[in-house]
């Protein structure tokens, strides 16, 4: 069963618009970790954030914010006032604390910010 | 600090050829892994290792071999390349988490674009 679902395959927004990337996960572990990575057109994978399953406090970092809701098994990522440099593929990932050594990645959301 | 170093960046093979993708990390990470990235499929785990001498299969291990003789190196071998192995390959490592938990972020290499004709 797919553990991480990113239903949005591609999103296009006009510069300065806000955009939210959805991530829904599935796990039976009570302790787990959620991650977001960015893959710009150059191809490297850049770590953005890690969230623990026992910490539902939302996180804000500049124009980026993350909303973690255990009740809906979601870990959504919002970019405020998007910029062209935000154009990339974004991956959500899950790591279960005790039951394995595997990161489960979603299929990614390709974001294009149009100037 | 170089982080995770992958070589080569690009490779073209003919069906049936063999090759080794190299991966080295200088962060003393116990955990290392190989992923392949295909369009629309995200990153899928091929093999991983939790320490020197210990390897295990991931989601898509067929056609690939690995070994871990040192903490630093984790090469991926294609014994007989097939067109289905055309992909972008990423090596990744992470530190051991506190009290053994898998909570540390992955550090990725820059990727290898492999084409099998």
PDB file of C-alpha atoms in Angstrom:
ATOM      1  CA  UNK A   1       0.000   0.000   0.000  1.00  0.00           C
ATOM      2  CA  UNK A   2       1.283   3.430  -0.858  1.00  0.00           C
ATOM      3  CA  UNK A   3       2.361   5.152   2.303  1.00  0.00           C
ATOM      4  CA  UNK A   4       2.675   8.688   0.987  1.00  0.00           C
ATOM      5  CA  UNK A   5       0.270  10.224  -1.496  1.00  0.00           C
ATOM      6  CA  UNK A   6       0.790  13.459  -3.321  1.00  0.00           C
ATOM      7  CA  UNK A   7      -2.335  13.711  -5.416  1.00  0.00           C
ATOM      8  CA  UNK A   8      -1.300  16.876  -7.221  1.00  0.00           C
ATOM      9  CA  UNK A   9       0.978  15.890 -10.076  1.00  0.00           C
ATOM     10  CA  UNK A  10       1.487  19.357 -11.520  1.00  0.00           C
ATOM     11  CA  UNK A  11       0.547  22.838 -10.328  1.00  0.00           C
ATOM     12  CA  UNK A  12       1.007  26.163 -12.095  1.00  0.00           C
ATOM     13  CA  UNK A  13       0.628  29.496 -10.368  1.00  0.00           C
ATOM     14  CA  UNK A  14       1.364  33.067 -11.265  1.00  0.00           C
ATOM     15  CA  UNK A  15       4.150  34.721  -9.353  1.00  0.00           C
ATOM     16  CA  UNK A  16       3.108  36.165  -5.973  1.00  0.00           C
ATOM     17  CA  UNK A  17       0.193  33.773  -5.623  1.00  0.00           C
ATOM     18  CA  UNK A  18       0.043  31.440  -2.629  1.00  0.00           C
ATOM     19  CA  UNK A  19       0.125  27.715  -3.293  1.00  0.00           C
ATOM     20  CA  UNK A  20      -0.426  24.659  -1.117  1.00  0.00           C
ATOM     21  CA  UNK A  21       1.059  21.266  -1.860  1.00  0.00           C
ATOM     22  CA  UNK A  22      -0.826  18.366  -0.342  1.00  0.00           C
ATOM     23  CA  UNK A  23       0.662  15.303   1.312  1.00  0.00           C
ATOM     24  CA  UNK A  24      -1.312  12.459   2.865  1.00  0.00           C
ATOM     25  CA  UNK A  25       0.445   9.579   4.573  1.00  0.00           C
ATOM     26  CA  UNK A  26      -0.398   6.193   5.975  1.00  0.00           C
ATOM     27  CA  UNK A  27       1.338   4.416   8.820  1.00  0.00           C
ATOM     28  CA  UNK A  28       0.550   2.170  11.768  1.00  0.00           C
ATOM     29  CA  UNK A  29       3.526   3.389  13.760  1.00  0.00           C
ATOM     30  CA  UNK A  30       2.833   5.785  16.593  1.00  0.00           C
ATOM     31  CA  UNK A  31       6.246   7.376  16.159  1.00  0.00           C
ATOM     32  CA  UNK A  32       7.182   8.554  12.707  1.00  0.00           C
ATOM     33  CA  UNK A  33       8.768  11.446  10.889  1.00  0.00           C
ATOM     34  CA  UNK A  34       7.651  13.449   7.900  1.00  0.00           C
ATOM     35  CA  UNK A  35       9.896  15.304   5.508  1.00  0.00           C
ATOM     36  CA  UNK A  36       9.691  17.644   2.550  1.00  0.00           C
ATOM     37  CA  UNK A  37      12.381  17.798  -0.113  1.00  0.00           C
ATOM     38  CA  UNK A  38      12.743  20.174  -3.059  1.00  0.00           C
ATOM     39  CA  UNK A  39      14.193  19.149  -6.413  1.00  0.00           C
ATOM     40  CA  UNK A  40      14.925  22.200  -8.557  1.00  0.00           C
ATOM     41  CA  UNK A  41      15.530  21.860 -12.309  1.00  0.00           C
ATOM     42  CA  UNK A  42      19.226  21.271 -11.618  1.00  0.00           C
ATOM     43  CA  UNK A  43      18.239  17.898 -10.161  1.00  0.00           C
ATOM     44  CA  UNK A  44      19.648  17.824  -6.652  1.00  0.00           C
ATOM     45  CA  UNK A  45      17.433  16.981  -3.693  1.00  0.00           C
ATOM     46  CA  UNK A  46      17.297  19.657  -1.036  1.00  0.00           C
ATOM     47  CA  UNK A  47      15.982  19.013   2.458  1.00  0.00           C
ATOM     48  CA  UNK A  48      13.341  21.498   3.593  1.00  0.00           C
ATOM     49  CA  UNK A  49      11.834  20.276   6.860  1.00  0.00           C
ATOM     50  CA  UNK A  50      11.385  17.365   9.242  1.00  0.00           C
ATOM     51  CA  UNK A  51       8.390  16.986  11.543  1.00  0.00           C
ATOM     52  CA  UNK A  52       7.970  14.493  14.402  1.00  0.00           C
ATOM     53  CA  UNK A  53       4.679  12.678  14.812  1.00  0.00           C
ATOM     54  CA  UNK A  54       4.294  13.885  18.369  1.00  0.00           C
ATOM     55  CA  UNK A  55       4.705  17.556  17.503  1.00  0.00           C
ATOM     56  CA  UNK A  56       1.689  19.012  15.720  1.00  0.00           C
ATOM     57  CA  UNK A  57       2.832  22.579  15.976  1.00  0.00           C
ATOM     58  CA  UNK A  58       2.810  24.273  12.607  1.00  0.00           C
ATOM     59  CA  UNK A  59       6.089  25.519  11.259  1.00  0.00           C
ATOM     60  CA  UNK A  60       6.851  28.727   9.409  1.00  0.00           C
ATOM     61  CA  UNK A  61      10.127  29.556   7.738  1.00  0.00           C
ATOM     62  CA  UNK A  62      10.032  32.754   5.739  1.00  0.00           C
ATOM     63  CA  UNK A  63       7.574  32.245   2.880  1.00  0.00           C
ATOM     64  CA  UNK A  64       7.254  28.531   3.652  1.00  0.00           C
ATOM     65  CA  UNK A  65       4.843  27.031   6.132  1.00  0.00           C
ATOM     66  CA  UNK A  66       3.809  23.514   6.987  1.00  0.00           C
ATOM     67  CA  UNK A  67       0.536  22.296   8.428  1.00  0.00           C
ATOM     68  CA  UNK A  68       0.678  18.914  10.152  1.00  0.00           C
ATOM     69  CA  UNK A  69      -2.661  17.321  11.122  1.00  0.00           C
ATOM     70  CA  UNK A  70      -2.603  13.835  12.595  1.00  0.00           C
ATOM     71  CA  UNK A  71      -6.390  13.615  12.502  1.00  0.00           C
ATOM     72  CA  UNK A  72      -6.340  13.687   8.704  1.00  0.00           C
ATOM     73  CA  UNK A  73      -2.841  12.159   8.268  1.00  0.00           C
ATOM     74  CA  UNK A  74      -1.744  15.169   6.301  1.00  0.00           C
ATOM     75  CA  UNK A  75       1.390  17.273   6.150  1.00  0.00           C
ATOM     76  CA  UNK A  76       0.719  20.087   3.727  1.00  0.00           C
ATOM     77  CA  UNK A  77       3.204  22.655   2.506  1.00  0.00           C
ATOM     78  CA  UNK A  78       2.281  26.237   1.655  1.00  0.00           C
ATOM     79  CA  UNK A  79       4.395  28.736  -0.220  1.00  0.00           C
ATOM     80  CA  UNK A  80       3.281  32.316   0.281  1.00  0.00           C
ATOM     81  CA  UNK A  81       3.892  34.917  -2.421  1.00  0.00           C
ATOM     82  CA  UNK A  82       5.471  32.386  -4.755  1.00  0.00           C
ATOM     83  CA  UNK A  83       8.535  33.256  -6.786  1.00  0.00           C
ATOM     84  CA  UNK A  84       9.991  31.845  -9.981  1.00  0.00           C
ATOM     85  CA  UNK A  85      12.801  30.275  -7.943  1.00  0.00           C
ATOM     86  CA  UNK A  86      10.187  28.127  -6.212  1.00  0.00           C
ATOM     87  CA  UNK A  87       9.639  26.231  -9.471  1.00  0.00           C
ATOM     88  CA  UNK A  88      10.669  22.666  -8.665  1.00  0.00           C
ATOM     89  CA  UNK A  89       9.408  19.213  -7.888  1.00  0.00           C
ATOM     90  CA  UNK A  90       8.520  18.801  -4.233  1.00  0.00           C
ATOM     91  CA  UNK A  91       8.559  15.457  -2.479  1.00  0.00           C
ATOM     92  CA  UNK A  92       6.933  14.485   0.774  1.00  0.00           C
ATOM     93  CA  UNK A  93       8.417  11.506   2.630  1.00  0.00           C
ATOM     94  CA  UNK A  94       7.685   9.334   5.654  1.00  0.00           C
ATOM     95  CA  UNK A  95      10.110   7.500   7.906  1.00  0.00           C
ATOM     96  CA  UNK A  96       8.759   5.061  10.475  1.00  0.00           C
ATOM     97  CA  UNK A  97      10.815   5.198  13.651  1.00  0.00           C
ATOM     98  CA  UNK A  98      11.075   1.542  14.544  1.00  0.00           C
ATOM     99  CA  UNK A  99       9.666  -0.672  11.812  1.00  0.00           C
ATOM    100  CA  UNK A 100      12.170  -0.229   9.043  1.00  0.00           C
ATOM    101  CA  UNK A 101      15.003   1.596   7.442  1.00  0.00           C
ATOM    102  CA  UNK A 102      13.109   2.947   4.496  1.00  0.00           C
ATOM    103  CA  UNK A 103      12.003   6.401   3.577  1.00  0.00           C
ATOM    104  CA  UNK A 104       8.703   6.302   1.713  1.00  0.00           C
ATOM    105  CA  UNK A 105       8.492   9.043  -0.868  1.00  0.00           C
ATOM    106  CA  UNK A 106       5.434  10.405  -2.576  1.00  0.00           C
ATOM    107  CA  UNK A 107       5.425  10.694  -6.345  1.00  0.00           C
ATOM    108  CA  UNK A 108       6.123  14.410  -6.153  1.00  0.00           C
ATOM    109  CA  UNK A 109       4.339  17.592  -7.170  1.00  0.00           C
ATOM    110  CA  UNK A 110       5.819  19.641  -9.975  1.00  0.00           C
ATOM    111  CA  UNK A 111       5.320  23.337  -9.267  1.00  0.00           C
ATOM    112  CA  UNK A 112       5.721  25.922 -11.987  1.00  0.00           C
ATOM    113  CA  UNK A 113       5.656  29.579 -11.034  1.00  0.00           C
ATOM    114  CA  UNK A 114       4.895  31.765 -14.012  1.00  0.00           C
ATOM    115  CA  UNK A 115       6.430  35.253 -13.993  1.00  0.00           C
TER     116      UNK A 115
ATOM    117  CA  UNK B   1      32.835  18.850   3.690  1.00  0.00           C
ATOM    118  CA  UNK B   2      31.946  16.989   0.475  1.00  0.00           C
ATOM    119  CA  UNK B   3      28.854  15.177   1.821  1.00  0.00           C
ATOM    120  CA  UNK B   4      27.656  12.425  -0.527  1.00  0.00           C
ATOM    121  CA  UNK B   5      29.635  12.038  -3.737  1.00  0.00           C
ATOM    122  CA  UNK B   6      28.284  10.064  -6.680  1.00  0.00           C
ATOM    123  CA  UNK B   7      30.085   9.147  -9.875  1.00  0.00           C
ATOM    124  CA  UNK B   8      29.577   9.211 -12.775  1.00  0.00           C
ATOM    125  CA  UNK B   9      27.006  11.946 -13.436  1.00  0.00           C
ATOM    126  CA  UNK B  10      26.015  10.510 -16.791  1.00  0.00           C
ATOM    127  CA  UNK B  11      26.377   7.074 -18.313  1.00  0.00           C
ATOM    128  CA  UNK B  12      25.148   5.353 -21.444  1.00  0.00           C
ATOM    129  CA  UNK B  13      25.223   1.570 -21.591  1.00  0.00           C
ATOM    130  CA  UNK B  14      24.249  -1.043 -24.099  1.00  0.00           C
ATOM    131  CA  UNK B  15      21.914  -3.824 -23.077  1.00  0.00           C
ATOM    132  CA  UNK B  16      23.838  -6.541 -21.311  1.00  0.00           C
ATOM    133  CA  UNK B  17      26.769  -4.404 -20.231  1.00  0.00           C
ATOM    134  CA  UNK B  18      27.731  -4.156 -16.604  1.00  0.00           C
ATOM    135  CA  UNK B  19      28.805  -1.169 -14.590  1.00  0.00           C
ATOM    136  CA  UNK B  20      29.172   0.151 -11.068  1.00  0.00           C
ATOM    137  CA  UNK B  21      27.787   3.403  -9.750  1.00  0.00           C
ATOM    138  CA  UNK B  22      30.047   4.758  -7.052  1.00  0.00           C
ATOM    139  CA  UNK B  23      28.872   6.434  -3.861  1.00  0.00           C
ATOM    140  CA  UNK B  24      30.984   7.773  -1.034  1.00  0.00           C
ATOM    141  CA  UNK B  25      30.129   9.853   2.024  1.00  0.00           C
ATOM    142  CA  UNK B  26      32.449  11.575   4.454  1.00  0.00           C
ATOM    143  CA  UNK B  27      29.992  12.184   7.294  1.00  0.00           C
ATOM    144  CA  UNK B  28      30.564   8.847   9.050  1.00  0.00           C
ATOM    145  CA  UNK B  29      26.938   7.891   8.436  1.00  0.00           C
ATOM    146  CA  UNK B  30      25.982   4.326   9.252  1.00  0.00           C
ATOM    147  CA  UNK B  31      22.999   4.265   6.922  1.00  0.00           C
ATOM    148  CA  UNK B  32      23.381   4.435   3.148  1.00  0.00           C
ATOM    149  CA  UNK B  33      20.902   3.731   0.405  1.00  0.00           C
ATOM    150  CA  UNK B  34      20.263   3.788  -3.329  1.00  0.00           C
ATOM    151  CA  UNK B  35      17.123   5.158  -4.959  1.00  0.00           C
ATOM    152  CA  UNK B  36      15.968   5.344  -8.524  1.00  0.00           C
ATOM    153  CA  UNK B  37      13.776   8.143  -9.785  1.00  0.00           C
ATOM    154  CA  UNK B  38      11.429   7.580 -12.683  1.00  0.00           C
ATOM    155  CA  UNK B  39       8.820  10.002 -14.068  1.00  0.00           C
ATOM    156  CA  UNK B  40       5.598   9.863 -12.093  1.00  0.00           C
ATOM    157  CA  UNK B  41       6.932   7.296  -9.642  1.00  0.00           C
ATOM    158  CA  UNK B  42       8.867   9.348  -7.142  1.00  0.00           C
ATOM    159  CA  UNK B  43      11.925   7.857  -5.508  1.00  0.00           C
ATOM    160  CA  UNK B  44      11.997   4.117  -5.008  1.00  0.00           C
ATOM    161  CA  UNK B  45      14.438   2.336  -2.745  1.00  0.00           C
ATOM    162  CA  UNK B  46      16.707  -0.215  -4.402  1.00  0.00           C
ATOM    163  CA  UNK B  47      19.037  -1.363  -1.610  1.00  0.00           C
ATOM    164  CA  UNK B  48      20.174  -0.018   1.696  1.00  0.00           C
ATOM    165  CA  UNK B  49      22.819  -0.659   4.333  1.00  0.00           C
ATOM    166  CA  UNK B  50      22.812   0.040   8.056  1.00  0.00           C
ATOM    167  CA  UNK B  51      26.544  -0.461   8.450  1.00  0.00           C
ATOM    168  CA  UNK B  52      29.659  -2.047   6.998  1.00  0.00           C
ATOM    169  CA  UNK B  53      28.964  -5.646   6.033  1.00  0.00           C
ATOM    170  CA  UNK B  54      25.179  -5.289   6.287  1.00  0.00           C
ATOM    171  CA  UNK B  55      22.917  -4.767   3.278  1.00  0.00           C
ATOM    172  CA  UNK B  56      19.254  -5.362   2.570  1.00  0.00           C
ATOM    173  CA  UNK B  57      16.794  -5.079  -0.281  1.00  0.00           C
ATOM    174  CA  UNK B  58      14.412  -2.237  -0.806  1.00  0.00           C
ATOM    175  CA  UNK B  59      11.345  -1.972  -2.991  1.00  0.00           C
ATOM    176  CA  UNK B  60      12.970  -2.580  -6.397  1.00  0.00           C
ATOM    177  CA  UNK B  61      16.152  -4.663  -5.914  1.00  0.00           C
ATOM    178  CA  UNK B  62      16.041  -6.911  -8.988  1.00  0.00           C
ATOM    179  CA  UNK B  63      18.949  -6.448 -11.364  1.00  0.00           C
ATOM    180  CA  UNK B  64      21.116  -4.640  -8.817  1.00  0.00           C
ATOM    181  CA  UNK B  65      23.779  -5.757  -6.368  1.00  0.00           C
ATOM    182  CA  UNK B  66      25.392  -3.869  -3.512  1.00  0.00           C
ATOM    183  CA  UNK B  67      28.097  -4.394  -0.960  1.00  0.00           C
ATOM    184  CA  UNK B  68      29.346  -2.340   1.983  1.00  0.00           C
ATOM    185  CA  UNK B  69      32.930  -3.079   2.869  1.00  0.00           C
ATOM    186  CA  UNK B  70      33.585   0.289   4.501  1.00  0.00           C
ATOM    187  CA  UNK B  71      31.477   2.903   6.244  1.00  0.00           C
ATOM    188  CA  UNK B  72      32.274   5.435   3.524  1.00  0.00           C
ATOM    189  CA  UNK B  73      31.472   3.532   0.327  1.00  0.00           C
ATOM    190  CA  UNK B  74      28.320   1.921  -1.023  1.00  0.00           C
ATOM    191  CA  UNK B  75      28.634   0.991  -4.708  1.00  0.00           C
ATOM    192  CA  UNK B  76      25.666  -0.136  -6.809  1.00  0.00           C
ATOM    193  CA  UNK B  77      26.343  -2.769  -9.464  1.00  0.00           C
ATOM    194  CA  UNK B  78      24.313  -3.467 -12.569  1.00  0.00           C
ATOM    195  CA  UNK B  79      25.388  -6.927 -13.690  1.00  0.00           C
ATOM    196  CA  UNK B  80      23.557  -7.013 -17.023  1.00  0.00           C
ATOM    197  CA  UNK B  81      21.938  -3.711 -17.885  1.00  0.00           C
ATOM    198  CA  UNK B  82      18.441  -3.638 -19.321  1.00  0.00           C
ATOM    199  CA  UNK B  83      16.483  -0.739 -20.880  1.00  0.00           C
ATOM    200  CA  UNK B  84      14.127  -0.865 -17.873  1.00  0.00           C
ATOM    201  CA  UNK B  85      17.052   0.332 -15.756  1.00  0.00           C
ATOM    202  CA  UNK B  86      17.176   3.640 -17.587  1.00  0.00           C
ATOM    203  CA  UNK B  87      16.635   6.077 -14.747  1.00  0.00           C
ATOM    204  CA  UNK B  88      18.184   8.671 -12.488  1.00  0.00           C
ATOM    205  CA  UNK B  89      19.941   7.100  -9.530  1.00  0.00           C
ATOM    206  CA  UNK B  90      20.501   8.765  -6.198  1.00  0.00           C
ATOM    207  CA  UNK B  91      22.681   7.653  -3.352  1.00  0.00           C
ATOM    208  CA  UNK B  92      21.699   8.888   0.093  1.00  0.00           C
ATOM    209  CA  UNK B  93      23.007   8.598   3.615  1.00  0.00           C
ATOM    210  CA  UNK B  94      21.850   9.548   7.061  1.00  0.00           C
ATOM    211  CA  UNK B  95      23.155   9.507  10.569  1.00  0.00           C
ATOM    212  CA  UNK B  96      21.984   7.041  13.137  1.00  0.00           C
ATOM    213  CA  UNK B  97      19.049   8.581  14.965  1.00  0.00           C
ATOM    214  CA  UNK B  98      18.836   9.097  18.690  1.00  0.00           C
ATOM    215  CA  UNK B  99      18.236   5.804  20.470  1.00  0.00           C
ATOM    216  CA  UNK B 100      18.277   4.045  17.126  1.00  0.00           C
ATOM    217  CA  UNK B 101      15.232   5.737  15.669  1.00  0.00           C
ATOM    218  CA  UNK B 102      15.058   6.440  11.939  1.00  0.00           C
ATOM    219  CA  UNK B 103      14.517  10.146  12.455  1.00  0.00           C
ATOM    220  CA  UNK B 104      17.469  11.737  10.732  1.00  0.00           C
ATOM    221  CA  UNK B 105      17.143  13.413   7.343  1.00  0.00           C
ATOM    222  CA  UNK B 106      18.649  11.892   4.236  1.00  0.00           C
ATOM    223  CA  UNK B 107      21.589  13.565   2.541  1.00  0.00           C
ATOM    224  CA  UNK B 108      21.562  12.962  -1.205  1.00  0.00           C
ATOM    225  CA  UNK B 109      24.240  12.787  -3.820  1.00  0.00           C
ATOM    226  CA  UNK B 110      23.845  14.783  -7.026  1.00  0.00           C
ATOM    227  CA  UNK B 111      22.506  11.836  -9.011  1.00  0.00           C
ATOM    228  CA  UNK B 112      23.550   9.676 -11.956  1.00  0.00           C
ATOM    229  CA  UNK B 113      21.570   9.766 -15.167  1.00  0.00           C
ATOM    230  CA  UNK B 114      21.784   6.310 -16.724  1.00  0.00           C
ATOM    231  CA  UNK B 115      20.553   5.376 -20.170  1.00  0.00           C
ATOM    232  CA  UNK B 116      20.491   1.771 -21.334  1.00  0.00           C
ATOM    233  CA  UNK B 117      20.098   1.338 -25.082  1.00  0.00           C
TER     234      UNK B 117
END
